[in-house]
Coordinates of C-alpha atoms in Angstrom, one line a residue:
M1 CA -1.1 27.2 -15.2
P2 CA -2.2 27.6 -11.2
L3 CA -1.5 25.2 -9.1
R4 CA -4.9 24.9 -8.6
L5 CA -6.2 24.5 -12.1
A6 CA -3.8 22.0 -12.3
F7 CA -5.0 20.0 -9.1
S8 CA -8.6 20.2 -11.0
S9 CA -7.4 18.4 -13.8
L10 CA -5.3 16.2 -12.3
L11 CA -8.7 15.2 -9.8
S12 CA -11.4 14.9 -12.6
V13 CA -8.5 11.6 -14.8
S14 CA -8.3 10.5 -11.3
A15 CA -12.3 10.4 -11.0
A16 CA -12.6 8.4 -14.3
S17 CA -9.3 6.3 -13.0
L18 CA -10.8 5.1 -9.6
L19 CA -13.5 3.8 -11.4
L20 CA -11.6 1.6 -12.7
G21 CA -9.7 0.2 -10.0
L22 CA -6.2 0.4 -8.3
S23 CA -3.7 3.0 -10.0
T24 CA -1.2 5.6 -9.7
C25 CA 0.3 8.6 -10.8
R26 CA 3.0 7.9 -13.1
S27 CA 6.3 9.3 -15.0
S28 CA 7.3 8.0 -18.4
S29 CA 10.5 9.9 -17.2
D30 CA 10.9 8.4 -13.6
V31 CA 9.6 4.4 -14.4
P32 CA 9.5 2.0 -16.9
S33 CA 6.7 0.0 -16.8
R34 CA 6.1 -3.8 -15.2
D35 CA 5.5 -6.4 -17.7
P36 CA 1.4 -7.1 -17.2
G37 CA 1.8 -10.7 -17.7
A38 CA 0.1 -13.1 -19.7
S39 CA -3.9 -13.4 -20.2
S40 CA -6.5 -14.3 -17.7
S41 CA -8.4 -17.3 -17.4
T42 CA -11.0 -18.2 -15.0
S43 CA -12.0 -21.7 -16.0
K44 CA -8.7 -22.7 -15.0
G45 CA -6.6 -23.4 -11.9
P46 CA -3.2 -21.1 -11.6
N47 CA -1.5 -23.8 -13.5
G48 CA -3.5 -24.0 -16.1
K49 CA -5.2 -27.5 -14.9
V50 CA -8.1 -27.8 -14.7
A51 CA -10.2 -26.7 -11.2
P52 CA -11.1 -29.8 -8.7
P53 CA -14.8 -30.0 -8.5
A54 CA -16.7 -26.8 -6.1
D55 CA -17.3 -29.6 -3.0
L56 CA -13.4 -28.9 -1.2
E57 CA -13.9 -28.2 2.2
L58 CA -11.3 -27.0 4.6
P59 CA -11.6 -26.9 8.3
G60 CA -11.7 -22.8 9.5
V61 CA -12.9 -21.5 5.8
D62 CA -16.0 -20.2 5.5
V63 CA -16.8 -20.5 1.1
A64 CA -20.4 -20.4 2.6
S65 CA -20.4 -16.8 -0.5
L66 CA -18.5 -18.6 -3.0
T67 CA -20.9 -20.0 -6.1
P68 CA -20.4 -23.0 -6.9
R69 CA -18.2 -21.5 -10.5
E70 CA -16.2 -19.5 -7.9
R71 CA -15.6 -22.6 -5.4
R72 CA -14.3 -24.7 -8.3
E73 CA -11.8 -22.0 -8.9
W74 CA -10.9 -21.7 -5.2
S75 CA -10.4 -25.4 -4.9
G76 CA -7.9 -25.1 -7.8
Y77 CA -6.1 -22.3 -6.0
V78 CA -5.7 -23.9 -2.6
S79 CA -4.8 -26.8 -4.7
E80 CA -2.0 -26.1 -6.4
L81 CA -0.4 -22.9 -5.0
P82 CA 2.4 -23.6 -2.1
A83 CA 2.0 -23.4 1.3
P84 CA 3.4 -20.3 2.4
C85 CA 6.0 -21.8 4.6
G86 CA 9.7 -22.7 3.4
D87 CA 10.2 -26.0 5.2
L88 CA 6.6 -27.1 3.8
A89 CA 8.4 -27.6 0.1
G90 CA 5.6 -29.5 -2.4
V91 CA 2.8 -29.2 0.2
S92 CA 0.0 -27.3 -1.1
V93 CA -2.4 -24.5 1.0
A94 CA -5.1 -27.4 1.3
T95 CA -3.0 -30.5 2.0
C96 CA -1.7 -28.0 4.6
I97 CA -5.1 -26.9 6.3
K98 CA -6.3 -30.8 6.2
E99 CA -3.5 -32.4 7.4
K100 CA -2.6 -29.8 10.1
K101 CA 0.5 -28.5 8.8
S102 CA 2.6 -26.4 11.8
C103 CA 2.4 -23.4 9.6
A104 CA 0.6 -20.9 11.1
R105 CA 0.2 -18.9 7.3
C106 CA -1.8 -21.4 5.3
L107 CA -5.1 -20.7 6.3
P108 CA -5.0 -17.1 6.5
A109 CA -3.6 -17.6 2.6
A110 CA -7.0 -19.7 1.9
R111 CA -9.3 -17.0 3.7
Q112 CA -7.4 -14.2 1.0
L113 CA -8.2 -16.5 -1.3
V114 CA -12.1 -16.6 -0.5
R115 CA -11.8 -13.0 -1.1
D116 CA -10.4 -12.9 -4.1
V117 CA -12.2 -15.5 -5.9
R118 CA -15.4 -13.5 -4.6
E119 CA -13.8 -10.0 -5.8
G120 CA -13.2 -11.7 -8.7
R121 CA -10.1 -10.7 -9.4
P122 CA -8.1 -12.4 -13.0
R123 CA -5.9 -15.3 -12.3
E124 CA -2.9 -13.2 -13.1
L125 CA -3.4 -11.2 -10.4
V126 CA -4.5 -13.3 -8.1
V127 CA -1.6 -15.7 -8.5
E128 CA 0.8 -12.6 -8.8
G129 CA -1.0 -11.2 -5.6
Y130 CA -0.2 -14.7 -3.3
K131 CA 3.4 -14.6 -4.4
A132 CA 3.8 -11.0 -3.2
R133 CA 1.6 -11.7 -0.3
F134 CA 3.7 -14.9 1.0
D135 CA 6.2 -15.8 -1.4
A136 CA 9.8 -15.1 1.3
E137 CA 12.1 -14.0 -1.5
R138 CA 9.5 -11.3 -2.4
Q139 CA 9.9 -9.5 1.2
K140 CA 11.8 -6.4 1.1
N141 CA 14.3 -4.8 3.4
I142 CA 13.4 -0.9 4.5
D143 CA 15.8 1.1 6.4
L144 CA 13.2 3.7 8.4
T145 CA 16.5 5.2 10.3
D146 CA 15.0 8.8 11.5
T147 CA 11.8 8.4 9.2
P148 CA 8.3 10.3 10.3
Q149 CA 6.3 7.5 12.1
K150 CA 2.9 7.8 14.3
G151 CA 2.3 4.4 15.9
P152 CA 3.4 2.3 19.0
A153 CA 7.1 1.6 18.1
A154 CA 6.1 -2.5 19.6
A155 CA 3.3 -2.2 16.7
P156 CA 2.9 -5.9 15.0
V157 CA 2.4 -4.2 11.7
T158 CA 4.5 -1.5 9.8
I159 CA 3.0 0.3 6.9
V160 CA 5.9 2.3 5.0
E161 CA 4.4 4.7 2.2
W162 CA 6.5 6.6 -0.6
A163 CA 4.2 9.6 -1.4
D164 CA 4.0 12.7 -3.5
F165 CA 2.1 15.8 -2.2
E166 CA 1.2 16.8 -5.8
C167 CA -0.1 13.5 -6.8
P168 CA -4.2 13.1 -6.5
F169 CA -4.2 9.5 -5.6
C170 CA -1.3 10.0 -2.5
R171 CA -3.5 12.6 -1.6
Q172 CA -6.6 10.7 -1.5
A173 CA -5.0 7.3 0.2
A174 CA -3.2 9.5 2.9
P175 CA -6.3 9.9 5.2
I176 CA -6.9 6.1 4.7
I177 CA -3.5 5.6 5.6
E178 CA -3.3 7.2 8.6
S179 CA -6.0 6.1 10.0
M180 CA -5.2 2.6 10.4
V181 CA -3.0 3.2 13.1
D182 CA -6.2 4.6 14.9
R183 CA -8.5 1.3 13.4
F184 CA -6.3 -1.0 14.8
P185 CA -4.8 0.2 18.0
N186 CA -1.8 -0.4 19.2
K187 CA -1.2 -2.8 15.8
V188 CA 0.4 -0.5 13.5
R189 CA 3.0 1.5 12.9
F190 CA 2.6 4.1 10.0
F191 CA 6.4 5.5 7.9
F192 CA 6.3 8.1 5.5
K193 CA 8.7 8.9 2.6
A194 CA 8.9 11.0 0.1
Y195 CA 8.6 11.2 -3.1
P196 CA 8.3 14.2 -5.4
L197 CA 7.9 13.3 -9.0
S198 CA 9.7 14.9 -11.9
M199 CA 6.5 15.4 -13.3
H200 CA 4.9 17.3 -10.2
P201 CA 7.2 20.8 -10.0
H202 CA 6.0 21.6 -7.3
A203 CA 6.5 18.4 -4.8
E204 CA 9.4 18.3 -4.1
P205 CA 9.8 21.9 -2.6
A206 CA 6.5 20.5 -0.7
S207 CA 8.6 17.8 0.2
R208 CA 12.1 19.8 1.7
A209 CA 8.6 22.1 3.7
A210 CA 7.1 19.0 5.4
F211 CA 10.6 18.0 6.4
A212 CA 11.6 21.5 7.5
A213 CA 8.4 20.8 9.8
L214 CA 9.5 18.0 11.3
N215 CA 12.8 20.0 12.3
Q216 CA 10.3 21.9 14.6
G217 CA 8.4 18.7 15.6
K218 CA 5.4 19.5 13.1
F219 CA 5.7 17.2 10.6
W220 CA 2.2 15.5 10.3
E221 CA 0.6 18.7 10.7
M222 CA 2.4 20.1 7.5
H223 CA 1.6 16.4 6.3
H224 CA -2.5 17.5 6.7
R225 CA -1.6 20.9 5.1
L226 CA 0.1 19.7 2.3
F227 CA -2.1 17.1 1.5
T228 CA -5.3 19.3 1.7
A229 CA -3.8 21.9 0.7
T230 CA -5.3 23.3 -3.6
A231 CA -2.2 25.3 -3.7
L232 CA 1.4 24.3 -3.3
E233 CA 3.9 27.4 -4.8
P234 CA 6.6 28.8 -2.8
T235 CA 3.9 31.7 -0.9
D236 CA 1.8 28.5 -0.1
L237 CA 4.1 26.6 2.0
E238 CA 5.1 29.7 3.8
K239 CA 1.7 30.6 4.6
Y240 CA 1.3 27.3 6.1
A241 CA 4.3 27.5 8.2
K242 CA 3.2 30.3 10.1
E243 CA 0.0 28.8 10.2
L244 CA 1.1 25.9 11.7
G245 CA 3.2 28.5 14.2
L246 CA 6.7 27.7 12.9
D247 CA 9.7 29.8 13.8
L248 CA 10.4 31.4 9.9
A249 CA 13.5 31.8 10.0
K250 CA 14.6 28.4 10.5
Y251 CA 11.8 27.1 8.7
K252 CA 13.3 28.9 5.6
A253 CA 17.0 28.4 6.4
D254 CA 16.1 24.2 6.6
M255 CA 14.0 24.8 3.5
D256 CA 17.1 25.7 1.6
S257 CA 19.2 23.2 3.6
P258 CA 21.7 20.8 1.3
A259 CA 20.8 18.5 4.2
T260 CA 17.0 18.8 3.2
A261 CA 17.4 18.4 -0.1
A262 CA 19.9 14.9 0.8
R263 CA 17.1 13.8 2.7
V264 CA 14.1 14.0 0.2
A265 CA 16.7 12.8 -2.4
R266 CA 17.7 9.5 0.2
D267 CA 14.0 9.0 0.5
K268 CA 13.9 8.9 -4.0
K269 CA 16.7 6.4 -3.7
Q270 CA 15.1 3.8 -0.7
G271 CA 12.1 3.7 -3.4
D272 CA 13.3 3.0 -5.9
Q273 CA 15.1 0.2 -4.5
A274 CA 12.2 -1.1 -3.2
G275 CA 11.0 -1.4 -6.8
L276 CA 8.5 1.9 -6.8
Q277 CA 6.7 2.1 -9.8
G278 CA 4.5 5.3 -9.0
T279 CA 2.7 6.5 -6.2
P280 CA 1.7 6.0 -3.3
L281 CA 3.9 3.0 -2.7
I282 CA 2.7 1.2 0.2
I283 CA 4.5 -1.3 2.1
I284 CA 3.3 -3.5 4.8
N285 CA 5.8 -5.4 6.8
G286 CA 8.4 -5.8 4.2
R287 CA 5.8 -6.9 1.6
E288 CA 4.4 -4.4 -1.3
F289 CA 0.6 -3.6 -0.9
A290 CA -1.7 -5.2 -3.9
G291 CA -5.0 -4.0 -3.4
G292 CA -8.5 -4.0 -5.8
G293 CA -11.1 -1.5 -6.6
N294 CA -11.7 -1.0 -2.4
F295 CA -9.2 0.7 -1.6
Q296 CA -9.8 0.9 2.4
G297 CA -11.1 -2.3 2.4
D298 CA -8.4 -3.8 0.9
L299 CA -6.0 -2.2 3.3
E300 CA -8.1 -3.5 6.7
D301 CA -8.1 -7.1 4.7
W302 CA -4.3 -7.2 4.5
I303 CA -3.8 -6.0 8.2
H304 CA -6.2 -8.1 9.4
T305 CA -4.9 -10.9 7.7
E306 CA -1.4 -9.8 8.5
L307 CA -2.4 -10.0 12.4
E308 CA -4.1 -13.3 12.0
M309 CA -1.6 -15.2 10.5
L310 CA 0.6 -13.3 13.7
G311 CA -1.3 -14.9 15.8
D312 CA -3.5 -12.2 17.5
P313 CA -7.1 -12.6 18.0
D314 CA -7.6 -9.0 18.3
N315 CA -7.3 -8.3 14.5
K316 CA -10.8 -6.6 13.2
P317 CA -10.7 -3.1 12.6
R318 CA -12.7 -0.6 15.1
P319 CA -15.5 1.0 13.3
V320 CA -14.6 4.3 11.5
A321 CA -17.0 7.4 12.2
S322 CA -16.1 9.3 9.5
S323 CA -13.6 8.9 6.1
A324 CA -12.1 11.8 4.3
A325 CA -12.4 9.4 1.1
P326 CA -14.9 6.9 0.7
A327 CA -14.6 3.7 1.2
S328 CA -14.9 2.3 -2.4
A329 CA -11.7 4.9 -3.8
A330 CA -9.2 3.5 -5.6
P331 CA -6.2 5.3 -5.4
S332 CA -4.1 5.7 -8.0
A333 CA -1.0 6.8 -8.3
S334 CA 2.3 8.7 -10.1
A335 CA 5.1 6.6 -11.6
A336 CA 8.7 6.9 -10.3
P337 CA 12.2 4.4 -10.9
A338 CA 11.8 1.2 -9.8
G339 CA 14.4 -0.9 -7.5
S340 CA 14.1 -3.6 -4.5
A341 CA 13.5 -3.1 -0.9
G342 CA 13.2 -5.4 2.1
K343 CA 11.8 -5.5 5.6
P344 CA 11.5 -2.5 7.5
R345 CA 14.5 -2.3 9.7

């Protein structure tokens, strides 16, 4: 099947997937499925206890947008979930805020729980998301040596993405992730790692083409061209190299170089170690990003909260002029091997 038709069919599938929420490109030969977890219940708190009354108020946390039922649910979370600072064992988020404990993460955590409840996320996703975001043991260490990047080196927020150039969900996510560098000026640095899935026959050559372009200082130009392309055959890749003004002899040599193949393999191995289950996999300051049905909004909220926890008062995104993908689009992904990773280094 020509790649152009393959993209069309994949995008029709992705459109249906996006209506259901966040997902990923997955390949059964690459990745095992995660345990879906226990069934949800919105009438009880995170530990299965009856939620506290809806009149709980915490200074600095606006719950005016919540209904009485949602306030009870939120009260249950902040009363039972542990404060996100290791030196406050046995202290809940609510107690941390009420007693003004020295943990800068408590207030952002409580505000994040307001957003989770308001968006109607089921209990197991709220609790798992809280652990992924605030549990110190969940932070991943990622080697960023020689990884293509954009954004200031001193930026307090580091985004690392593993993606497949043939994955329609990566395709939708790409312009949104890149836009964060501009929407949070001097705050965000973005790193890209390749993870070509076995289910996508053109993804591995496309990854090598991107790294061949990197050797001539045109990685991001090729990155953009590949994600906006409707065809990724070898002749198409060479055509894109010509369009970018690359030295074709060097490009072809680098495409076939063992060093380029090793670079792609290294990225895949690191993705496995980071626990990749599908593409795109996004890690922000060492933690796996988990969004809902509003990919762009969730990504902005995550970065905003990260800056808030770092005590940065200038933590709001700049207005966006236009977006290549709708803000409500929730990119899915393709699956790949699982593993574990850590904070960027």
